[in-house]
Coordinates of C-alpha atoms in Angstrom, one line a residue:
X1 CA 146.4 92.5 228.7
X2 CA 148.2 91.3 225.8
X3 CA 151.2 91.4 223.8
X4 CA 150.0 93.3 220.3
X5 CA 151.7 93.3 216.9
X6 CA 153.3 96.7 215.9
X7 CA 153.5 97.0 212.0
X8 CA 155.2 99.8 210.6
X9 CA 154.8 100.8 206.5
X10 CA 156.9 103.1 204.4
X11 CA 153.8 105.8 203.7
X12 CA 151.1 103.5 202.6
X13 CA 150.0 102.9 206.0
X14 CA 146.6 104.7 205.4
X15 CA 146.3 102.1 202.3
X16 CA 147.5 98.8 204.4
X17 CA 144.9 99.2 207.5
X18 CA 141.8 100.1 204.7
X19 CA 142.8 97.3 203.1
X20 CA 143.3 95.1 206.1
X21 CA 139.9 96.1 207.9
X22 CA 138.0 95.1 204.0
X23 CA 139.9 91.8 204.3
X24 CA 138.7 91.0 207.8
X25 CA 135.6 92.5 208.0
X26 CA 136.5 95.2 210.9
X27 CA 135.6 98.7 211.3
X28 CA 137.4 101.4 209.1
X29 CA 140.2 102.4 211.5
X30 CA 140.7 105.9 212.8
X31 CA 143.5 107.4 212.4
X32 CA 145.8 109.7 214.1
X33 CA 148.7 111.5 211.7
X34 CA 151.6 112.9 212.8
X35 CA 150.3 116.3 211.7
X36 CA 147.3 115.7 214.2
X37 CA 150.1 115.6 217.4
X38 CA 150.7 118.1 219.5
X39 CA 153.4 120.7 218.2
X40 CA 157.1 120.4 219.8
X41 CA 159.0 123.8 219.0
X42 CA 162.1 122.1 219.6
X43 CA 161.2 119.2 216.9
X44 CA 159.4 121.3 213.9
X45 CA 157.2 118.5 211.6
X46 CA 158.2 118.5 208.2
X47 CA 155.8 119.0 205.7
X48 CA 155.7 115.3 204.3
X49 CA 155.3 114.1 207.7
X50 CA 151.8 115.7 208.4
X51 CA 149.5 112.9 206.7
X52 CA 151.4 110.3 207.4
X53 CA 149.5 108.0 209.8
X54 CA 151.2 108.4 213.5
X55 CA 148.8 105.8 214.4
X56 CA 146.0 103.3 214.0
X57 CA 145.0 99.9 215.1
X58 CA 142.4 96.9 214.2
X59 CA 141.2 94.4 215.8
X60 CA 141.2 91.4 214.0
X61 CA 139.2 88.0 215.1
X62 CA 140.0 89.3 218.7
X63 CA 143.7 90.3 218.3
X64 CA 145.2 93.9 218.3
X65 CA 146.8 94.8 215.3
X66 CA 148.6 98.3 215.3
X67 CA 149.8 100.2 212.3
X68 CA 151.9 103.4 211.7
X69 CA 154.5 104.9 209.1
X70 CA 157.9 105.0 209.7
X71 CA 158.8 109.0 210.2
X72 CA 160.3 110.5 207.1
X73 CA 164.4 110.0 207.3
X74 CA 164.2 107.1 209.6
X75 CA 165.2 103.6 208.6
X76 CA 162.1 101.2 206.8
X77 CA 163.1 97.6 205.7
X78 CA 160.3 95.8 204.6
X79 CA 160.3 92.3 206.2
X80 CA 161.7 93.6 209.3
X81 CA 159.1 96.1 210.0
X82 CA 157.5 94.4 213.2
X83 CA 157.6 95.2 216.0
X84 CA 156.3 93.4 219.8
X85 CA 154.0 96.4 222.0
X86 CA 153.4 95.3 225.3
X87 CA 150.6 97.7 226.9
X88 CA 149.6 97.9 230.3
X89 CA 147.9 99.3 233.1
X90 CA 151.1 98.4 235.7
X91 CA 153.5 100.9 235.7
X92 CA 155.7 98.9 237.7
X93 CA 155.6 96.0 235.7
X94 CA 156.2 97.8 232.5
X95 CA 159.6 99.8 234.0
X96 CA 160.5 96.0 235.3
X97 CA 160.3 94.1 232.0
X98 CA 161.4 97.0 230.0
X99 CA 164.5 97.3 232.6
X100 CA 165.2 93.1 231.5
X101 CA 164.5 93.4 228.0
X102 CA 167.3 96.2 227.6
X103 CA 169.9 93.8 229.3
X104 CA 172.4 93.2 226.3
X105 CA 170.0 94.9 223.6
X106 CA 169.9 98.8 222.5
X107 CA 167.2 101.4 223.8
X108 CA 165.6 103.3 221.2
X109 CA 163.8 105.2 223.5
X110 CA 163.9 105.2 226.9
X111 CA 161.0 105.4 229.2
X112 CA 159.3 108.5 229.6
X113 CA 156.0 110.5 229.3
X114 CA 154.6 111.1 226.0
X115 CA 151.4 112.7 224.7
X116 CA 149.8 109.6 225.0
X117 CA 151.1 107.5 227.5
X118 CA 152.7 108.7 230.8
X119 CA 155.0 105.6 230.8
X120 CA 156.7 105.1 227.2
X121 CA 159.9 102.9 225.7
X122 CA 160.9 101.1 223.1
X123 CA 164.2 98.8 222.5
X124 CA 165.7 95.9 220.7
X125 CA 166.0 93.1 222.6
X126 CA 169.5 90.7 222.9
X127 CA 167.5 88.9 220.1
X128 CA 166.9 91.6 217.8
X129 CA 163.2 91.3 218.5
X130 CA 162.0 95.5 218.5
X131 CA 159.4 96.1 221.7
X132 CA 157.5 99.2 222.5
X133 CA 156.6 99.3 226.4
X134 CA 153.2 101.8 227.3
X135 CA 150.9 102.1 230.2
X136 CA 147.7 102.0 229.0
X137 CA 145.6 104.6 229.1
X138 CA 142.9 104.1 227.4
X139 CA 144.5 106.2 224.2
X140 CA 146.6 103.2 222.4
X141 CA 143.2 100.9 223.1
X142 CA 140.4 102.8 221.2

């Protein structure tokens, strides 16, 4: 496994990984939109949410680059829209280095099962350094 870059865009995420998979040469990427996600009564989706890409990812010269849009009303700063994800196939070891990663940094999330992952996180580090923690899988690989 490996750690994987995490970039997040401002709506033109659809536009950044097309472009990004011309520049390098890689398959066009699918993507998953937040309209595509399973409904949550308790969470209605606004409507300029639905084609906003949820997720997507490209590999590039052997490295995993993932991609989504920040979700409308939350925070976007370009420059400091990177985050570390750390996917694995160890539970354990992701509730471990999730649980040391959170000493002196803020959760964001904390670990739980999603739609696609049973084991899910993400934080900031005592660094400032944003990580999302998920067992892999197979859905955050393809």
């Amino acid at each position: 496994m490996s750690v994987d870059v995490y970039l997040n865009f401002n709506g033109n995420c659809r536009e950044a990984a097309e472009f990004y998979a011309e520049v390098f040469g890689t398959e066009k990427p699918q993507i998953m939109t937040f309209g595509e996600a399973p409904p949550n009564p308790d969470y209605p989706l606004p409507e300029e949410a639905k084609n906003l890409v949820m997720h997507t990812r490209l590999n590039i010269d052997g490295s995993n680059v993932m991609f989504s849009d920040v979700f409308p009303g939350m925070s976007f700063v370009a420059g400091n829209n990177i985050s570390l994800a750390f996917v694995n196939k160890d539970e354990e070891k992701i509730r471990s280095v999730f649980h040391k990663l959170k000493e002196g940094g803020t959760v964001k999330m904390e670990l739980q099962e999603t739609f696609w992952s049973k084991c899910y996180g993400s934080l900031k580090d005592q660094f400032g350094i944003e990580w999302q923690l998920s067992y892999d899988n197979g859905i955050t690989d393809s």
